[in-house]
C-alpha cells in the first residue's frame, strides 16, 4: 500500500491482488443479495453464466467492477460480490469510462439493456466504443422495456404493439451489431441467454480483449416480450437458425451444416445451400480483419432474430485502449518534465518580488 | 477622481494615483496582446492592477464591424485596487468600430487616442458613421490625440523586410510604445518578450520592436502628456499575475497534492469554463487525467466513476452544462462520494450571453435537482481567490463525502490580478484515509457513518474484502442495501441534510467590517467582491458609515450569519441576478433584504453601486 | 373510529359509515384486480371512495417473498371522504408475506382474513417466520378469519375443466366473494365483467364465477360478520372512477379541444408518469400525436419543436426526467413558446423510491435552470383535480406564451376517486389566435409584446410573410434579433419575470376556510389535500378551531396569499419534503412557518397529521 | 385558413403555399442579418450554395424551417429568410423531430457541426436516422470545435494537438458515414464546401428524399483547423483524391480516371489501377441497394480525408418516414373510431348516475 505521494496510477490504498486467484470459485463472485427478477426471466441464465466464468478469468473480485444503468438487467451488479455501481438510466458507459480511465488496473464490466444502452444511453455507448475504453459491455437485449412494464424499445420490431404503441410502433429498429460496428467498435459479438456454453466462451474472449468489448445478449423477457427469440431458441429454430461464426472457418449452419454464407461480388453477405454454392465458395470468417466491412455485412444477414441469425464474434481487432493512451501520456510527461512540483508550478510564468 | 484625467499639456511627469486604460480595436488588431504586455510590465513595475478582457461575441466578425471589436481594460494604481475600473480614463481606439463601441464608457474629459489612418470612408460606413467623428465636433468633450499609427508604423519598419500586411500588423506595438511613454513603462521587458516570441522569425521581432520604439519616440517628440504612477505598497512576497480560471486550475492541482489523490477532470468545453480544462490538460506530470467527454452528462458520469474509483474527481462547466449534470449530481448526493462541480456562471437563461458574466446560478446550484438532494456550495470572490476556493471545495468534499458545487463567474474566470504566490508548506493537508478493513464485524458496511461528520467510509476498488455496491435507489443507513422502508427513507433524507448542515460547524464565521454607527450592511457573494469593496471605500471617503460582509460559503451559511445581519437596520444585497441570495437569506433568517439587482451580464460598476447605496442609506 | 371495527359476531347487517379494506397477496395473486372490481362495484353502488394501489418495487420478485407483495387499499363510505384511509380496518392476506408486510398497518382489533392454505412451512420460511403466526398467538389483538381459500376454490371450480394452476389462480375471486358478502356488494356486475373478459376462454369465466359465488356462499354459510354501508349523498351527476394519470390525460385532451390545437406529446417512459403516455397514445382519433422519444432530453426538444410548429405541446415525466429536461425548459423560457411539462413527483433523490410518492420537486421546478428563467407552476391536489390542472396549465401556457410546469405526484397518479364528469360545454375556451400578419410596419417582430399579458405573438411555420428565427441567445425585445446589449438583457430579464408575475392578476384568490377564533392556518399544496382535509375534519370534530388553505398555483402565488396567512398566529405547512413550500413562503412574505415534514415517500396519514397539528396548536 | 376545430394535420392557421413558387429567387431565402463567420470560413460557401439551390426546390420560404444546435455552423438559420430555430447544443435533431412529426407539410432542415451533431448530439442524430424522420440533415464537419475556439472533436484525427489535448488526443474518430449507415440511415451522402456544383446536386437529391437525408459536408475552419481537407481541395489532391460516386456507373477516379474501386471476394472495397483490374471488374455503384453493406464498405475506403475519399451519395433507399407513419395512424384511427368526441370520452368506462 502506498500511503504517500500523489500516485500517478491512482493506486493509493490498493494492495496488490491477494494470492489465490487460481483458487477462486463461483461463490467468491456471488453476493448475498436476493435475486429479484421475475421467475423465468432470461437474466437468471446470464447471471449464472457470468458468475460461472468469473473465477476462470484470473481477476479477483476486488479488482472487478460492475457498472449498470437502470432497468431489470441493470440490477445485475447487486448480485455480484465485486465492486459495483448501479448508476442512472443510460449513463453506465460514462460512469464506467470514469472508472476505467482512472484505474487501468481494474476490469470494468458494463451491464445494460436495450433501452438503457441504445435509447437514452446510445451516445455514451457509441463514444465508449469509438474511444475503445477498456470496458466489457454486456447489452441484454430483450427488445422491450422490462422495468417500466412493457414499452417498445429501439430494438423492437416495426409495428410492435405495446403500452405506448397501442396501434403498433412506427419506427425502424437498430441492429445493435451494425450500430456498434459503425461506431468503430473493436470487439463485437452476439450470443444468447439460453446457450450457456456459447455465452461463456464469448464472455471469456471479451474479457481477454483490451479495449471495448461489446456483446449483445439476446435475453427473453417472459413477462412483456415472451418468445422474442423463439426462432433461435425453439426446438426447430435452434438447429436451423443459429449461424455460429467461427474464426478461420467457412460459415456453415443448419441441419447437417447444409447451409452456408458467401459474399456476393457486389459486397453482400448471402445465405446459400452449401451443395449449390460449393464448399470452397463459402465465406471463411475472419474476426481480425481490420476493415469492419465484412463484419458489417454479416450483421445484415438478419434484420431481427426471426430467421437465420449469426451468433459469435463478428469482429475482434487490436487498437490502443483509451486508458492506456492516457496512461502513456502521464508517464511520458512525468519522464520528460519530471514529476509535478507544486511550488515550481505556482511560481512559474512572469513573477516579481515585493520586499 | 480628478487625478484620473490627464493634464492638457507639459512634458513634466505628473503623478497619478491610478489610471484605467482601455485598448480597443478590431479582433485582428492584437488588442488582447497589447493589453497583456502592458499589464505584465505594470505588474513587474510594482503597481497594483486588475484587468478585464472583453472578447467579441463568439465568432470573428468581418474586419471593421462593431461585432468584431475586441477590447482589454487595465486598472493600475499606486495603492491596492479592487476592480478593473468602472470606466476608462484613457481609450485607445484603433478604428471607428472601436471608437463607436467604447466611447460611451470613456469618462467625460477623458483622453482619447485614435489611429486616424483607420478612419477612412469605408470603415466609417461599416459602423454607420455618416460624419467623421474626428472632424464633426462630436468629440469635443474629450481630449483627443490623433495619430496616424498605421502610416508611422509602416514607415518605422520599412528596413526590417516585412511585407505590407506584417508591417501594418505591428501597429499595436506602436500604440503600446505611445502609451508606454505616456505612463513611463519600460520597453525592455516587451522587447525581450518579442524577441523570444519571434525567435524563429527574426524579421517579425525586428519589426515589432521597431514599431514599439517608434511609438515611444513619437510620444516623446510630440510631447504627449506624461504621467507617473508609483509602485503600490503590496505585502512582501513573490507575485505573479493570474486569471480566475488559471488560479482555479492551480487550486485543484494543489488540492490533489494536498490530498495525496490523483486529480481526474472530465469536462466538456463551454465558454467561459473551457480554459480550466485547457490548463489542467497541460499538467500531466502531476498525474492529472483530463477527459474531454462527449457531453456534460458523460463528464458528470465520468466524475462519479472516478470518485468511486478513488480519485479526486472534478467536472467544470457553465450554466447549460450544469443543467445537464443535474441528474448525475443527484446520483452523487445519493452515493455520498466526494467530487467537485465547478460552475463558471455566464449570462442566461439558455444560451444567453455566453461570453459575459452573471450570478444567476445560485438557486439552481442549491435546488436544481429532483428530490431532496442537498450539497455544499462554495463561491470564489476574486480571480486569485479561485485558488483558495478550489482547495476549500475539495477539502469539504473529501471530509464530508459529498459532491460540492463551486461557483465562479465569467468575470472572475477571465480577469487577472497580481497574486502573492502562497507558500506550499502553508497549504492545508486535506487527505483522508480510504477504508481498509471491515467495519461491521466481518462485514463492510458502506453507509456506516462517522459520528461527527456523518461521512460514510470510502472503500475503493482494489481493496480486498470491502467489495460493495452503491446505487441511486434509496438504501438502508449502515448496510447500504436497497431499502424501501418509509422510516429509513425519512432518516436518510434527514441524515443527508444534517451532514451538509454540520459543515457550518467548521466554516469560518462570517467576517464583517463595520464602521461605528453603521446602520446598513452590504452583504455580497461571488465576483462582486471588488466592486462592493470599491463602493464601500468611496462611501467611507465621503464619511458615510457602513458595514460589509462577503459570503464565501453559500451552503451552509457561516453559523453567525443571522446574528451578524441582525445587528443592522438594513441589509443590502447587490447581485447580478434578480435576488437569489436575497431569497435564501430571507427564507433562512426571516430578515428583510434590499436588493440591488442589475442583470446586465457585466460586473457592477463601483460608482453605480455607490449611488444606489447612497440612495438606500438616505431613504 | 369505533364504527370501523367489525362487530364480533352476528348475521344482522350492522351499519357502518366507512370501511378501509386492504387486499394483499403475491404479485401473481391478482390483488390489483380484486381491489379494482370491489371498487367498481362500490362506486356504482353509490359509496364515496378513494383507493391506493401499492405495487411491489419495480420487478416481480419470486413468489411468496416480501419483495413480491402487492396490495390495494380502498376506503369507502356513506359520506364524502378525502383519502384512501390511513390504516385498514380489514386486511385480506393471501399468504404469509402479505401478512408480514401489512399487519403493522392494521388497526388494533381490526379484522384479518387469511388464506390458511398458503401458510405452509415453505412460505413461512421464505419470509422469516420461525413460528406460524396463525398458531403462535401473535395475532391475538385482531379478529382473525382463517379460511382455506385455495382448497375451497379448487373444489368449487372442479367442474369447469380448468387445470390446477388455473383453478388456484381463481382464489382472488373467492376472496372477493367473501368480502362481497360481508359488505353486501352485489355479484352481478363482476360476473358480467368476468364473462366479458374471458369471452374467448369460457372455462376460465366459468371458474372465476364459480369461485366468486363460492366465496359469497361461504360467507353466508359460515355466518361471517356482515355490514352495510349506505350510499353517500353526492352531488347529482354522472360519475365515473378515475386515477390522477387518467384524469390528467383527459384534461390534456380537453385542453386540445378547447384550444382548437392538436395535442402533441413527446415523452420517455418513467414510473409513475408512464400511464399518461399510455393513455394519450390510445386517442389518435382526437389527433393526439404521441412520440416515445429516445430520452427525456429528446422529449423536451421535440416538445419545443412542436410548440414552434403550432401544436399544444406537452411532455410528461418524473424527477430524474425533469433534471434532464432543465436545459430545454430554459430554452423554452427564452423562446417564449407555450408548452406544458408534467412532473409526476416520486421519492428521491436520484432513482430513490420510484414507485412511491413525494413532493420534493417544487424548488427544482421553481429554480432548476441556470440563469434567470422563471415560469409558472400549477399543482394538482387530488386525482380528479388532475383534469382541471391539465386544462389550467395549458390555458396559462397559451395565454402568456410560456412553458408551464404542472406538478402531480405518485399518489395522485395511481389513486382513483369517483369523478363527477364535467359537462363539456362548461369547459373554458382557451384558444388564442396565431399571428397572421406583420405587426411592425411591413415587418414581423416576434418579440413585440401584448401590453397586458406581455405575451409575444405566436407565428407558426406555414404563414407567409412572418418568417422569423428564434433562439436561446439573448434577443432584443421587439425585433427578437440577437442582442448583446447590457441594458436590453436587463430589460428582457425583467420582462420575463414580469410576465410570469402578471399571471397573479387572474389566478383565483387563495380560498381559505377558517373557524371563528382560528389562530392556526394549515397551508398545503399538491397531493396532501385529502389528508389535510381529513385531519382538519377530525380537529373540528374535537371542537378545535382551525383554518386551512390549499395552493393550486405555486408560481405566482395568488395575490392575496400573504394577506390570508398574516391573519393567523401560526402558519403550519405540512409537506412530504423537508419544507420546500415553507422556504418559498418565508422568502416571499417573510412570514414564519411551521413545517410538518415526513419524507416517508408515502401520503400523510390524517391521524398523524391530526396529532402533529394538535401539538402545534397547543404549544 | 381553417380556423375551427382541432385539425389532425395541425394546419390550423396555415394558408396554402402562396402562388409563385416558380418565381422564387435566391433573395427570397436570404435574411437581412449580417453574416458573422470568420472571413475565409467554409461556412460562407455552403450558405451561398444552399441559398442558391432553395428556389429550385419548389418549396416556399414559409414552408421551410431551419433548425440548428450551437456552434459556428449552427448560426446558419439566422441567415435564411425562412422559419428557424437556433436551438441548444446537440438537440437540433430532437427539436426538428418535433416540428417534422407535428407538421408533415413542412420541409425541415437541420444544420449541425461535428461537435454538435456527433459529440453531444450523437444520440438524437442516430435516433432520427433510425426513425427516418423527414429531416434534411447537413453536418458541417470541420473536424474541430470552432465556436469554443479550438478543441478536438469526435472527427478529429488521432493524436490531434488542440487546446484540450496539448499532448495529442488519444481517441479514435468516428467516420460519420459509417456511423450513419450503422444507424440505419436511408439517405447518406458526403460533399465538400468548395465544390459548389457537387454540393448543390447532393442537396437537391437530399431535399427530394422523403425520410432522413444525412449529408456530411467537409468544411474548412481556416482559424482553428485550416487545411484539414487539403488532400481533397489542394491543387493536386483535387484531381487525384476525389472519388465521385455515381449511381449505375463503375467507380473510377483520379487523373484520366485511371483508378477504380472493386470489391474483393472477401467483402472489402479496395482501390485498384483500372488498367490492372480491368474495367469490367470495377464496382458499379448502386445507391439503391437495400442492404447497406456496400455503402458501408465504400465508407471505409478512407478513414479520414487524407487520401482518396468517396464523395456523393452512398445510399438512397425508400423506407416509410416516421411522420408519415404517425399521420397514417391518426387518419385510420379517425376513420375507424370517428373523430374524437370529448363528451363521449369523458363519459366512457363504468359510469353511474347520482340524482
Ligand atoms: C432518466 C430516467 N428516465 C427513465 C427512467 C425509467 N426507466 C427505468 S428502466 C427503463 C427502461 C428499461 O428498459 P431496458 O434498458 O431495455 O432494460 P430492461 O428492463 O428491459 O432490462 C426506463 C425507461 C429512469 N429510471 N430514469
Ligand atoms: C450544453 C452546452 N455545452 C457546451 C456548449 C459550448 N459549445 C458551443 S458550440 C460547441 C462545439 C462546437 O463545435 P461544432 O459542433 O463542431 O461546431 P463548429 O463551431 O465547429 O461549427 C460547444 C462545445 C454549449 N453551448 N452548450
Ligand atoms: S420484466 Fe422481463 S426482463 Fe424484467 S425481470 Fe421480468 S422477465 Fe426479466
Ligand atoms: S472559427 Fe472556424 S468554423 Fe468558426 S466561423 Fe471561424 S473559420 Fe468558421
Ligand atoms: Mg430491455
Ligand atoms: Mg466543428
mmCIF file of N, CA and C in Angstrom, chain A residues 341-354, chain B residues 234-242 246-247 250-251 254 384 387-388 391 417-427:
data_model
loop_
_atom_site.group_PDB
_atom_site.id
_atom_site.type_symbol
_atom_site.label_atom_id
_atom_site.label_comp_id
_atom_site.label_asym_id
_atom_site.label_seq_id
_atom_site.Cartn_x
_atom_site.Cartn_y
_atom_site.Cartn_z
ATOM 1 N N UNK A 341 5.918 19.471 -9.424
ATOM 2 C CA UNK A 341 6.420 20.161 -8.234
ATOM 3 C C UNK A 341 5.513 21.364 -8.039
ATOM 4 N N UNK A 342 4.686 21.312 -7.024
ATOM 5 C CA UNK A 342 3.645 22.325 -6.856
ATOM 6 C C UNK A 342 4.225 23.722 -6.703
ATOM 7 N N UNK A 343 5.258 23.808 -5.914
ATOM 8 C CA UNK A 343 5.847 25.130 -5.683
ATOM 9 C C UNK A 343 6.367 25.712 -6.992
ATOM 10 N N UNK A 344 7.001 24.884 -7.768
ATOM 11 C CA UNK A 344 7.526 25.359 -9.039
ATOM 12 C C UNK A 344 6.383 25.794 -9.954
ATOM 13 N N UNK A 345 5.306 25.033 -9.942
ATOM 14 C CA UNK A 345 4.166 25.386 -10.788
ATOM 15 C C UNK A 345 3.599 26.747 -10.389
ATOM 16 N N UNK A 346 3.371 26.934 -9.106
ATOM 17 C CA UNK A 346 2.745 28.179 -8.664
ATOM 18 C C UNK A 346 3.649 29.364 -8.964
ATOM 19 N N UNK A 347 4.943 29.130 -8.907
ATOM 20 C CA UNK A 347 5.889 30.226 -9.138
ATOM 21 C C UNK A 347 6.323 30.340 -10.596
ATOM 22 N N UNK A 348 5.628 29.681 -11.483
ATOM 23 C CA UNK A 348 6.033 29.744 -12.891
ATOM 24 C C UNK A 348 5.494 31.003 -13.553
ATOM 25 N N UNK A 349 5.932 31.258 -14.769
ATOM 26 C CA UNK A 349 5.461 32.435 -15.508
ATOM 27 C C UNK A 349 6.239 33.685 -15.094
ATOM 28 N N UNK A 350 5.670 34.854 -15.409
ATOM 29 C CA UNK A 350 6.309 36.132 -15.063
ATOM 30 C C UNK A 350 6.082 36.417 -13.593
ATOM 31 N N UNK A 351 7.070 36.228 -12.792
ATOM 32 C CA UNK A 351 6.892 36.541 -11.371
ATOM 33 C C UNK A 351 7.747 37.745 -11.001
ATOM 34 N N UNK A 352 7.370 38.426 -9.964
ATOM 35 C CA UNK A 352 8.184 39.516 -9.436
ATOM 36 C C UNK A 352 8.087 39.508 -7.920
ATOM 37 N N UNK A 353 9.021 40.189 -7.320
ATOM 38 C CA UNK A 353 9.091 40.117 -5.866
ATOM 39 C C UNK A 353 8.881 41.489 -5.254
ATOM 40 N N UNK A 354 8.122 41.528 -4.219
ATOM 41 C CA UNK A 354 7.937 42.753 -3.442
ATOM 42 C C UNK A 354 8.583 42.512 -2.088
ATOM 43 N N UNK B 234 2.579 46.731 -1.659
ATOM 44 C CA UNK B 234 1.919 45.440 -1.504
ATOM 45 C C UNK B 234 2.668 44.646 -0.447
ATOM 46 N N UNK B 235 1.987 43.675 0.116
ATOM 47 C CA UNK B 235 2.636 42.811 1.101
ATOM 48 C C UNK B 235 3.854 42.155 0.458
ATOM 49 N N UNK B 236 4.928 41.985 1.223
ATOM 50 C CA UNK B 236 6.120 41.362 0.626
ATOM 51 C C UNK B 236 5.823 39.934 0.172
ATOM 52 N N UNK B 237 6.509 39.529 -0.854
ATOM 53 C CA UNK B 237 6.312 38.172 -1.340
ATOM 54 C C UNK B 237 6.602 38.083 -2.826
ATOM 55 N N UNK B 238 6.470 36.887 -3.333
ATOM 56 C CA UNK B 238 6.618 36.683 -4.767
ATOM 57 C C UNK B 238 5.245 36.801 -5.402
ATOM 58 N N UNK B 239 5.191 37.554 -6.478
ATOM 59 C CA UNK B 239 3.914 37.798 -7.131
ATOM 60 C C UNK B 239 3.920 37.293 -8.563
ATOM 61 N N UNK B 240 2.752 36.983 -9.048
ATOM 62 C CA UNK B 240 2.565 36.752 -10.464
ATOM 63 C C UNK B 240 1.145 37.170 -10.792
ATOM 64 N N UNK B 241 0.899 37.405 -12.063
ATOM 65 C CA UNK B 241 -0.466 37.689 -12.459
ATOM 66 C C UNK B 241 -1.187 36.391 -12.729
ATOM 67 N N UNK B 242 -2.469 36.370 -12.442
ATOM 68 C CA UNK B 242 -3.191 35.125 -12.693
ATOM 69 C C UNK B 242 -4.668 35.436 -12.928
ATOM 70 N N UNK B 246 -7.176 30.199 -14.286
ATOM 71 C CA UNK B 246 -5.877 29.588 -14.054
ATOM 72 C C UNK B 246 -5.673 29.317 -12.560
ATOM 73 N N UNK B 247 -6.092 30.293 -11.755
ATOM 74 C CA UNK B 247 -5.953 30.116 -10.309
ATOM 75 C C UNK B 247 -6.741 28.903 -9.839
ATOM 76 N N UNK B 250 -4.919 25.756 -10.734
ATOM 77 C CA UNK B 250 -3.823 25.547 -9.783
ATOM 78 C C UNK B 250 -4.361 25.085 -8.427
ATOM 79 N N UNK B 251 -5.487 25.662 -8.035
ATOM 80 C CA UNK B 251 -6.091 25.266 -6.760
ATOM 81 C C UNK B 251 -6.445 23.785 -6.762
ATOM 82 N N UNK B 254 -3.318 21.822 -6.515
ATOM 83 C CA UNK B 254 -2.857 21.890 -5.117
ATOM 84 C C UNK B 254 -3.685 20.951 -4.243
ATOM 85 N N UNK B 384 -7.982 35.713 -7.860
ATOM 86 C CA UNK B 384 -6.995 34.903 -7.130
ATOM 87 C C UNK B 384 -7.644 33.999 -6.090
ATOM 88 N N UNK B 387 -8.110 30.103 -6.375
ATOM 89 C CA UNK B 387 -7.142 29.116 -5.887
ATOM 90 C C UNK B 387 -7.621 28.559 -4.549
ATOM 91 N N UNK B 388 -7.919 29.444 -3.647
ATOM 92 C CA UNK B 388 -8.451 29.032 -2.348
ATOM 93 C C UNK B 388 -9.726 28.206 -2.501
ATOM 94 N N UNK B 391 -9.281 24.578 -3.434
ATOM 95 C CA UNK B 391 -8.835 23.721 -2.327
ATOM 96 C C UNK B 391 -9.967 23.509 -1.326
ATOM 97 N N UNK B 417 -5.300 39.398 -11.876
ATOM 98 C CA UNK B 417 -4.844 40.219 -10.758
ATOM 99 C C UNK B 417 -3.440 39.762 -10.392
ATOM 100 N N UNK B 418 -2.683 40.612 -9.729
ATOM 101 C CA UNK B 418 -1.436 40.119 -9.143
ATOM 102 C C UNK B 418 -1.783 39.156 -8.011
ATOM 103 N N UNK B 419 -1.012 38.135 -7.921
ATOM 104 C CA UNK B 419 -1.289 37.102 -6.913
ATOM 105 C C UNK B 419 -0.026 36.848 -6.111
ATOM 106 N N UNK B 420 -0.139 37.001 -4.833
ATOM 107 C CA UNK B 420 1.015 36.663 -3.994
ATOM 108 C C UNK B 420 1.033 35.148 -3.883
ATOM 109 N N UNK B 421 2.055 34.568 -4.459
ATOM 110 C CA UNK B 421 2.099 33.109 -4.551
ATOM 111 C C UNK B 421 2.222 32.523 -3.153
ATOM 112 N N UNK B 422 1.289 31.644 -2.794
ATOM 113 C CA UNK B 422 1.347 31.102 -1.431
ATOM 114 C C UNK B 422 2.487 30.112 -1.281
ATOM 115 N N UNK B 423 2.912 29.976 -0.084
ATOM 116 C CA UNK B 423 3.965 29.015 0.198
ATOM 117 C C UNK B 423 3.329 27.639 0.340
ATOM 118 N N UNK B 424 3.887 26.701 -0.379
ATOM 119 C CA UNK B 424 3.255 25.385 -0.457
ATOM 120 C C UNK B 424 3.154 24.716 0.907
ATOM 121 N N UNK B 425 4.130 24.964 1.759
ATOM 122 C CA UNK B 425 4.037 24.261 3.043
ATOM 123 C C UNK B 425 3.032 24.891 4.003
ATOM 124 N N UNK B 426 2.451 26.000 3.601
ATOM 125 C CA UNK B 426 1.367 26.554 4.425
ATOM 126 C C UNK B 426 -0.005 26.015 3.992
ATOM 127 N N UNK B 427 -0.032 25.263 2.907
ATOM 128 C CA UNK B 427 -1.324 24.763 2.436
ATOM 129 C C UNK B 427 -1.807 23.636 3.355
#
